[in-house]
Short mmCIF file of C-alpha atoms and ligand atoms in Angstrom, two decimals:
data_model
loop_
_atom_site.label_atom_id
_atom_site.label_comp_id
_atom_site.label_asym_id
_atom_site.label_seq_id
_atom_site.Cartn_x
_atom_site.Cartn_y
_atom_site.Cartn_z
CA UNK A 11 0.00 0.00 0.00
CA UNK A 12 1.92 3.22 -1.43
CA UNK A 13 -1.25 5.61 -0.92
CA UNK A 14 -4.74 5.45 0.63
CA UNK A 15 -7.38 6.96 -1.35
CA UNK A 16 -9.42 4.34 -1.84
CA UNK A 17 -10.56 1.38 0.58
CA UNK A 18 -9.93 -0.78 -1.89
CA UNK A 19 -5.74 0.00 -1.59
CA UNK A 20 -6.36 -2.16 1.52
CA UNK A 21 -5.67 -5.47 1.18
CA UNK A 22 -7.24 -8.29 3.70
CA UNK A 23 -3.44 -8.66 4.56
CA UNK A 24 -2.64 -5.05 4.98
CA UNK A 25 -6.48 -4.79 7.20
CA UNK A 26 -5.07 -7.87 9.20
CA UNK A 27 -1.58 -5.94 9.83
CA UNK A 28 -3.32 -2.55 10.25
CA UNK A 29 -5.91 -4.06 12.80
CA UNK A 30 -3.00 -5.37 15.27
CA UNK A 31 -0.64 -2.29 15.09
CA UNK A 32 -4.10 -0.33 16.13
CA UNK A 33 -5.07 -2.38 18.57
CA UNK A 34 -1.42 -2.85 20.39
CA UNK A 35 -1.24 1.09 19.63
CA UNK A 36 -4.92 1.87 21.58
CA UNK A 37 -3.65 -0.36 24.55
CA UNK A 38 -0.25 -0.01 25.24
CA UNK A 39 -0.92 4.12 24.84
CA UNK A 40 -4.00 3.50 27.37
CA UNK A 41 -0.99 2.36 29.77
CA UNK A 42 1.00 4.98 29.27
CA UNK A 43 3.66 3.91 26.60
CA UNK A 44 4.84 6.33 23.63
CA UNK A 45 6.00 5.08 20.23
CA UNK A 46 8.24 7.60 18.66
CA UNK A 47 8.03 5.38 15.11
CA UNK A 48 7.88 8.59 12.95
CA UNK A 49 10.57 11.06 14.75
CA UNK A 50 11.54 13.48 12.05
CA UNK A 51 8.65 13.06 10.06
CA UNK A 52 6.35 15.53 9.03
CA UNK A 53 2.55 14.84 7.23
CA UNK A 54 0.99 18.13 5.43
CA UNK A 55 -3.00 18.62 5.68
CA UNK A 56 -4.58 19.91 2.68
CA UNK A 57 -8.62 21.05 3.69
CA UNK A 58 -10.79 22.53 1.01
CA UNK A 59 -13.46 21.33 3.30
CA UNK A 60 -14.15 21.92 7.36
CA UNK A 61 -12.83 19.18 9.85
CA UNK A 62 -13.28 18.11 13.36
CA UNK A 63 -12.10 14.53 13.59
CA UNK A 64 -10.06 14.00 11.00
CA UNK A 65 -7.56 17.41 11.38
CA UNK A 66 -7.32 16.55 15.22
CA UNK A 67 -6.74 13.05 15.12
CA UNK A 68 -4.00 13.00 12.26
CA UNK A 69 -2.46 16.01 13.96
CA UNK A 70 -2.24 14.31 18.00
CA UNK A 71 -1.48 10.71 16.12
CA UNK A 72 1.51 12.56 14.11
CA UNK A 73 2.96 14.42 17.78
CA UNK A 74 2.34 10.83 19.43
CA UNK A 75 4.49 9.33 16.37
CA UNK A 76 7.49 12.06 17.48
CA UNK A 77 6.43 13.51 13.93
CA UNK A 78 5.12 16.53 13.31
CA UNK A 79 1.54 17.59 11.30
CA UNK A 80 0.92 20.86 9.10
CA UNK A 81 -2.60 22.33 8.78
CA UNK A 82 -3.02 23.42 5.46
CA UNK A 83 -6.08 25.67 4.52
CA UNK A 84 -6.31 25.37 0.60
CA UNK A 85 -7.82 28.85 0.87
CA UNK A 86 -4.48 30.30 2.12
CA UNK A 87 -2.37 28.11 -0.22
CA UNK A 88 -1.13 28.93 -3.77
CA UNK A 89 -3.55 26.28 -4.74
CA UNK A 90 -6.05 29.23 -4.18
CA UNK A 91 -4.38 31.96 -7.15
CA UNK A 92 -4.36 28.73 -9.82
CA UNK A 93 -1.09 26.93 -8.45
CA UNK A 94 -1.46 23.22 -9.80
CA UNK A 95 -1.83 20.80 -8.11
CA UNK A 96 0.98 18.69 -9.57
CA UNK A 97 2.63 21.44 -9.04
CA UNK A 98 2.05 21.71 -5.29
CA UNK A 99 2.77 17.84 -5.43
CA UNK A 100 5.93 18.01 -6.56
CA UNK A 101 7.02 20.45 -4.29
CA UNK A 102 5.49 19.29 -0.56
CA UNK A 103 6.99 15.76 -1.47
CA UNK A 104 10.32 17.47 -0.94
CA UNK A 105 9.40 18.70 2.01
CA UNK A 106 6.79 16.35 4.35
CA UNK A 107 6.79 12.61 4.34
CA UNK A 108 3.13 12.34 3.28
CA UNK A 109 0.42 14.21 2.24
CA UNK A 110 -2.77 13.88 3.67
CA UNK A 111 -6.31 15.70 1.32
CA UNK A 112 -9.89 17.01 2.21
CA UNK A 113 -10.71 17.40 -1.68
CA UNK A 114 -14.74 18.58 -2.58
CA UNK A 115 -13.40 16.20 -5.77
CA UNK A 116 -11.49 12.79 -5.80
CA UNK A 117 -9.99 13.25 -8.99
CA UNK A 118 -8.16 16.18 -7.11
CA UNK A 119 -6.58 13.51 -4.31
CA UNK A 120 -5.87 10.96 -7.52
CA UNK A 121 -4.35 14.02 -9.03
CA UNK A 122 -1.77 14.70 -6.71
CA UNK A 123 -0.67 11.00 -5.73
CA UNK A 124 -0.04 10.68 -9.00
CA UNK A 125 2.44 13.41 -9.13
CA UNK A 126 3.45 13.14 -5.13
CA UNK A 127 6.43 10.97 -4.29
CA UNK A 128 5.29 10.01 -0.81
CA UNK A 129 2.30 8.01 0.04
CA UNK A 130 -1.12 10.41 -0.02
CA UNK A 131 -3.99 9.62 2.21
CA UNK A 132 -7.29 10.75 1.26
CA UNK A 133 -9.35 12.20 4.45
CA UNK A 134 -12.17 12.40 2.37
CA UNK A 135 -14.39 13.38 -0.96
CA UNK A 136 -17.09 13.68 -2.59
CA UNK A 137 -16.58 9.85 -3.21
CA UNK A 138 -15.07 8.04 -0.42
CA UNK A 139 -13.81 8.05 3.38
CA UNK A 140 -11.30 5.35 3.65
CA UNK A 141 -10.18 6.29 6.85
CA UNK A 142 -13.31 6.31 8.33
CA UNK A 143 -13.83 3.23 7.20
CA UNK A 144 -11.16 1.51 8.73
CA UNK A 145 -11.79 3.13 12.56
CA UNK A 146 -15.43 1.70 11.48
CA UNK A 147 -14.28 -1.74 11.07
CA UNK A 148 -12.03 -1.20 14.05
CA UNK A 149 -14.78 -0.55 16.05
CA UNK A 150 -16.96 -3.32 14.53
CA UNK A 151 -14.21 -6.11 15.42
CA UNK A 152 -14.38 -4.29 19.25
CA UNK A 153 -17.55 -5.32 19.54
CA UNK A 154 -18.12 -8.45 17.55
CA UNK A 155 -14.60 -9.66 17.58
CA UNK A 156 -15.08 -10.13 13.75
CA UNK A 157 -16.45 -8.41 10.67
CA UNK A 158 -17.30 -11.60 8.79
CA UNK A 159 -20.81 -12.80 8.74
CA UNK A 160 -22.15 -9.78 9.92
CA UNK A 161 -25.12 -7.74 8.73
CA UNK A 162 -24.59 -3.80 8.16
CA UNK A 163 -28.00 -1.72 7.37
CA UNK A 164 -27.13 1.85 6.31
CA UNK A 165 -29.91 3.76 6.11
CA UNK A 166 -29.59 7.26 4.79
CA UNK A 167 -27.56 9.32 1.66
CA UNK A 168 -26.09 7.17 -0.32
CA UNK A 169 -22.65 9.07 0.02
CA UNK A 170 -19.02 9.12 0.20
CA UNK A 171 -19.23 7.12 3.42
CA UNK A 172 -22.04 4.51 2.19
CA UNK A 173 -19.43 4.01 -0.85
CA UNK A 174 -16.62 3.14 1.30
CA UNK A 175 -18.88 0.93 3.22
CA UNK A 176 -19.95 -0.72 -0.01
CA UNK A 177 -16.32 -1.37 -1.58
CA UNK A 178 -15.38 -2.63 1.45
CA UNK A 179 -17.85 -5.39 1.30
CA UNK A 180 -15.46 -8.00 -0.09
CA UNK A 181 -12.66 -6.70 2.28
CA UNK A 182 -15.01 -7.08 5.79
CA UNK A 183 -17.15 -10.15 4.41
CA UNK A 184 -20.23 -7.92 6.09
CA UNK A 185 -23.46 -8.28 4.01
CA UNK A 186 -24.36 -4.44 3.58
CA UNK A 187 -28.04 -3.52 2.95
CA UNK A 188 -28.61 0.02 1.97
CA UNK A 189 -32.06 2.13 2.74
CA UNK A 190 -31.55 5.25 0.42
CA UNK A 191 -34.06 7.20 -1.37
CA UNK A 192 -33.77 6.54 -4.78
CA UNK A 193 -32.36 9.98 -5.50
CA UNK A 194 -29.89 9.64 -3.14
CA UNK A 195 -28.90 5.37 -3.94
CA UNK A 196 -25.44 5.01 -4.18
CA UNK A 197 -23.83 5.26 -7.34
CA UNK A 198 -24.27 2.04 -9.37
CA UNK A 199 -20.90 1.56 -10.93
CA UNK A 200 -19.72 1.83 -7.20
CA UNK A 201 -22.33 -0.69 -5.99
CA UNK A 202 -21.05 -2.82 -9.23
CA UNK A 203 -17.38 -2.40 -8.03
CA UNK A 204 -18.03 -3.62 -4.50
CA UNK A 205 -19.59 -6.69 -5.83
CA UNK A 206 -17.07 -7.53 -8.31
CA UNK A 207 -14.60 -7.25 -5.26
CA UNK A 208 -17.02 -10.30 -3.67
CA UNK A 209 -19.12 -7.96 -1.41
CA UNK A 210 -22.47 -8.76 -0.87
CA UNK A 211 -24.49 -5.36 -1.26
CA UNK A 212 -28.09 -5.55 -1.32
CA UNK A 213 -30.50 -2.51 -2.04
CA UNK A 214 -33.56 -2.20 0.36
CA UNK A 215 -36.85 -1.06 -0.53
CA UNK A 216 -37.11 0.39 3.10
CA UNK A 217 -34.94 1.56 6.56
CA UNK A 218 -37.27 -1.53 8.13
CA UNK A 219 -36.28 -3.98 5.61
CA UNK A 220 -32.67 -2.99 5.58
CA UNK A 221 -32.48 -2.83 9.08
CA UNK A 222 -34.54 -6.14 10.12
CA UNK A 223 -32.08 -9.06 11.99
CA UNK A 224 -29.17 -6.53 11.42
CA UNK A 225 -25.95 -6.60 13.64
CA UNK A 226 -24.41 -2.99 12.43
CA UNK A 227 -26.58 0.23 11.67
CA UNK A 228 -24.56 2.76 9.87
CA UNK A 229 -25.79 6.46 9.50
CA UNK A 230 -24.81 9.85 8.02
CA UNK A 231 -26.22 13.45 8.03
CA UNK A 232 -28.81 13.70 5.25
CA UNK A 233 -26.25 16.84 4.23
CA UNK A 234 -23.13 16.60 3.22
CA UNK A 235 -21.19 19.08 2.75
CA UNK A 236 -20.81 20.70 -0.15
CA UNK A 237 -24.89 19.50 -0.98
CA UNK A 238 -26.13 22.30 1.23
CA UNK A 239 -28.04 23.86 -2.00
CA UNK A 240 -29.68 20.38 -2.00
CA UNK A 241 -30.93 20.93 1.68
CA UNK A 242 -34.78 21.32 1.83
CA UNK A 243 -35.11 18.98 -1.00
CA UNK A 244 -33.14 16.61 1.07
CA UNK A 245 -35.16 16.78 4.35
CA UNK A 246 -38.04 15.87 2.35
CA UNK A 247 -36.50 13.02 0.93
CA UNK A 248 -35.34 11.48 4.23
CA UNK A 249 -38.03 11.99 6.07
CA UNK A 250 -38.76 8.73 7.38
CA UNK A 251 -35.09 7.55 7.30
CA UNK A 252 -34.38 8.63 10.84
CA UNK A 253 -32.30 6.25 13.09
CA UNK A 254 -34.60 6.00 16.31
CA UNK A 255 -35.87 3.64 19.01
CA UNK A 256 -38.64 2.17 16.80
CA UNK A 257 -36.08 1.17 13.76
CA UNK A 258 -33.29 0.25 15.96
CA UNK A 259 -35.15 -2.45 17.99
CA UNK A 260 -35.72 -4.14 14.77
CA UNK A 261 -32.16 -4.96 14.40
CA UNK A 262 -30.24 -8.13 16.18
CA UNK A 263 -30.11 -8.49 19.84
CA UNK A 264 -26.95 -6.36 20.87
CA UNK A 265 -26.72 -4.14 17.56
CA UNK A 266 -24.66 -1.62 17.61
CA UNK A 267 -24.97 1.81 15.78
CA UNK A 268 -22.83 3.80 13.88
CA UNK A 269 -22.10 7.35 12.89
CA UNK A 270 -18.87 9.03 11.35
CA UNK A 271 -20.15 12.23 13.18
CA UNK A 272 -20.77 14.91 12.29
CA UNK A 273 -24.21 14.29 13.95
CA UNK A 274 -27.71 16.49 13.33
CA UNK A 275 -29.66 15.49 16.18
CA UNK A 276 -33.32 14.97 15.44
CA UNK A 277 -32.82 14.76 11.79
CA UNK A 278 -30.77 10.90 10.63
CA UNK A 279 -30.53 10.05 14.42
CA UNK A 280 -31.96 10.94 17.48
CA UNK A 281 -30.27 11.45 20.96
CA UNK A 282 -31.89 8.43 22.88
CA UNK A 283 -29.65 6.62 20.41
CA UNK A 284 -26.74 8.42 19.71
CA UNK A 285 -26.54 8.77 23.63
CA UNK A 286 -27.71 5.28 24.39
CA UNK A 287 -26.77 1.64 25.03
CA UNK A 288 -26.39 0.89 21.39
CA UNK A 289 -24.01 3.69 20.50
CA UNK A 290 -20.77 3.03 19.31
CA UNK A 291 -20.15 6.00 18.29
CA UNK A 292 -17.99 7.52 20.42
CA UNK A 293 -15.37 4.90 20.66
CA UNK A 294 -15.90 5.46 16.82
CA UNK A 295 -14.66 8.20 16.98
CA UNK A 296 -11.76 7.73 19.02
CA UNK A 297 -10.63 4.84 16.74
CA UNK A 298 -9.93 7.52 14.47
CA UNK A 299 -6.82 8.11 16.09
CA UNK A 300 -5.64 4.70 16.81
CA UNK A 301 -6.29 3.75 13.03
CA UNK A 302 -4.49 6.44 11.49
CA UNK A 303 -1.64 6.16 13.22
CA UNK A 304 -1.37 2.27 12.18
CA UNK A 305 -1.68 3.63 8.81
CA UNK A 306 1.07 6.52 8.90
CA UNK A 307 3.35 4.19 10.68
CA UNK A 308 2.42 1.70 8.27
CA UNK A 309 3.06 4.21 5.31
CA UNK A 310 5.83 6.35 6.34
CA UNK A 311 8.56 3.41 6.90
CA UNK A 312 10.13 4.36 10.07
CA UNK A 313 13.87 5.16 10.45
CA UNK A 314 15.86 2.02 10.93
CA UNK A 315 17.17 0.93 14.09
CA UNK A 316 20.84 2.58 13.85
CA UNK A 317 19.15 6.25 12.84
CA UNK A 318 16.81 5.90 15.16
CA UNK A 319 19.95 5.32 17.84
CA UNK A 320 21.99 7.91 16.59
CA UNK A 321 18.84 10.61 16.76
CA UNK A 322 18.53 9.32 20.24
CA UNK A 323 22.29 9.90 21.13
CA UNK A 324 22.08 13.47 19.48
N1 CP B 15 -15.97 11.89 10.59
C1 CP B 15 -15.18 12.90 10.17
O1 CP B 15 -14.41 12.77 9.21
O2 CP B 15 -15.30 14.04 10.89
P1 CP B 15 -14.67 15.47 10.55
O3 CP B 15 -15.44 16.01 9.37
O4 CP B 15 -14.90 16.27 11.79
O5 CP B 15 -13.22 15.31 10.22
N1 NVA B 16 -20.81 12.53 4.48
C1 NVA B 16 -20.27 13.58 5.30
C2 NVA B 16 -19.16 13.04 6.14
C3 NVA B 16 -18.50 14.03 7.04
C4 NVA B 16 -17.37 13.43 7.83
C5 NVA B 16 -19.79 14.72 4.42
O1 NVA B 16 -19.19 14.45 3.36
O2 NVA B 16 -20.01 15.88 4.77
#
């Protein structure tokens, strides 16, 4: 794995590898350890879009690493006055270890790798949210100690996150049942990829049917950004595909639900289940970090042993 734009740069080996590191990364820093893997190593930040998650936890995991992370607005960047961006590839791969994009379009994160000489990790588009992804499945094997076998329900926009979800149907071995309106179904060559990649994707009529027997309910705001034009059209639309009590007890006993966050309370999910037993969405969240930094430790080869010594004796 050079670059991760896609989910489907993951392998089942390099999930298996990137699993472990995460997990032995999550515990041994609950207990206090550090793991300087990356010392010397920067990562830039490109956002053309706003952040929580994503900026924070690449930024911490990077300082935990020993590395270092630069925030990079696009709107301050040369990018901005008509820079291009194989230009602006070119030049931060002489400078940072890896790149890291927020692009409104994936062509502009396929772009750049392909004139970047260090790995480039896409923290989301208009067409997928690898990253998410994996803390998703991270958080998935938490709970169920597997991915295989199990039945995801997403019920909502059919969007960059539903994508990921669906190409990553061969990789988890999850059966994923999507609830869209048919406006808002995911793309069909992308349902069409995930099944030629031996994922098991059905499309439901209905959140019920979708969600029926379920183990995993996946969610996203109706909104995403950059469809805010789209917005009262939308609520229309989705009215009636709002993760509550009455949906959720249809799943599986001991279901868990999901959202990247994000959340709009009231609208796609409401707080007695965001906030409730079911919720996995906080440690969701968290996962973020633990992922990611399996992934940049993973990516950004860490100096061998007799660097590594030397940088320690100054
Ligand atoms: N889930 C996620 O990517 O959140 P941010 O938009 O806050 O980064
Ligand atoms: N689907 C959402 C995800 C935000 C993390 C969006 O693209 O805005």
């Amino acid at each position: 794995m050079k670059d991760l734009i896609s989910i489907l740069d993951v392998s089942v080996p390099d999930l298996e590898r990137l699993m472990a590191d995460a997990a032995r990364l999550k515990a041994e820093r609950a207990e206090g350890c550090c793991h300087p893997l990356l010392v010397g190593r920067s990562l830039a930040m490109i956002f053309e879009k706003p952040s929580t998650r994503t900026r924070v936890s690449f930024e911490v995991g990077m300082y935990e690493l020993g590395g270092h992370a630069l925030h990079l607005n696009q709107e301050d960047m040369q990018l901005r006055r008509g820079e291009a961006v194989s230009d602006t590839a070119r030049v931060l791969s002489r400078y940072v270890s890896a790149v890291m994009i927020r692009a409104n379009r994936h062509e502009t994160i396929e772009e750049f790798a392909a004139h970047a000489t260090v790995p480039v990790i896409n923290g989301l588009s208009d067409r997928e949210h690898p990253c998410q992804l994996l803390a998703d499945i991270f958080t998935i094997r938490e709970r169920f100690g597997r991915t295989d076998g199990l039945v995801a329900a997403w019920v909502g926009d059919g969007n960059n996150v539903c994508n990921s979800l669906i190409l990553a149907a061969g990789l988890t071995g999850m059966e994923v049942r999507v609830a869209a309106p048919a406006p808002y179904a995911p793309d069909p060559a992308v349902v069409a990829r995930g099944r030629a990649e031996g994922g098991r994707i059905i499309s439901a009529s209905t959140p019920e049917q979708a969600v029926a027997g379920a183990d995993v309910i996946f969610t996203d705001t109706w909104v995403s950004m950059g469809a805010e034009v789209e917005e009262a059209a939308r609520r229309q639309a989705f009215a009636g595909y709002r993760v509550d009590d009455r949906l959720v007890g249809l799943a599986a006993d001991g279901a868990v639900v999901l959202h990247c966050l994000p959340a709009h309370r009231g609208d796609e999910i409401t707080d007695d289940i965001l906030d409730g037993p079911r919720s996995a969405v906080w440690d969701e969240a968290e996962n973020r970090l633990h992922v990611q930094k399996a992934v940049l430790a993973s990516l950004l080869s860490p100096f061998d042993e007799r660097s590594f010594q030397q940088m320690l004796l100054g």
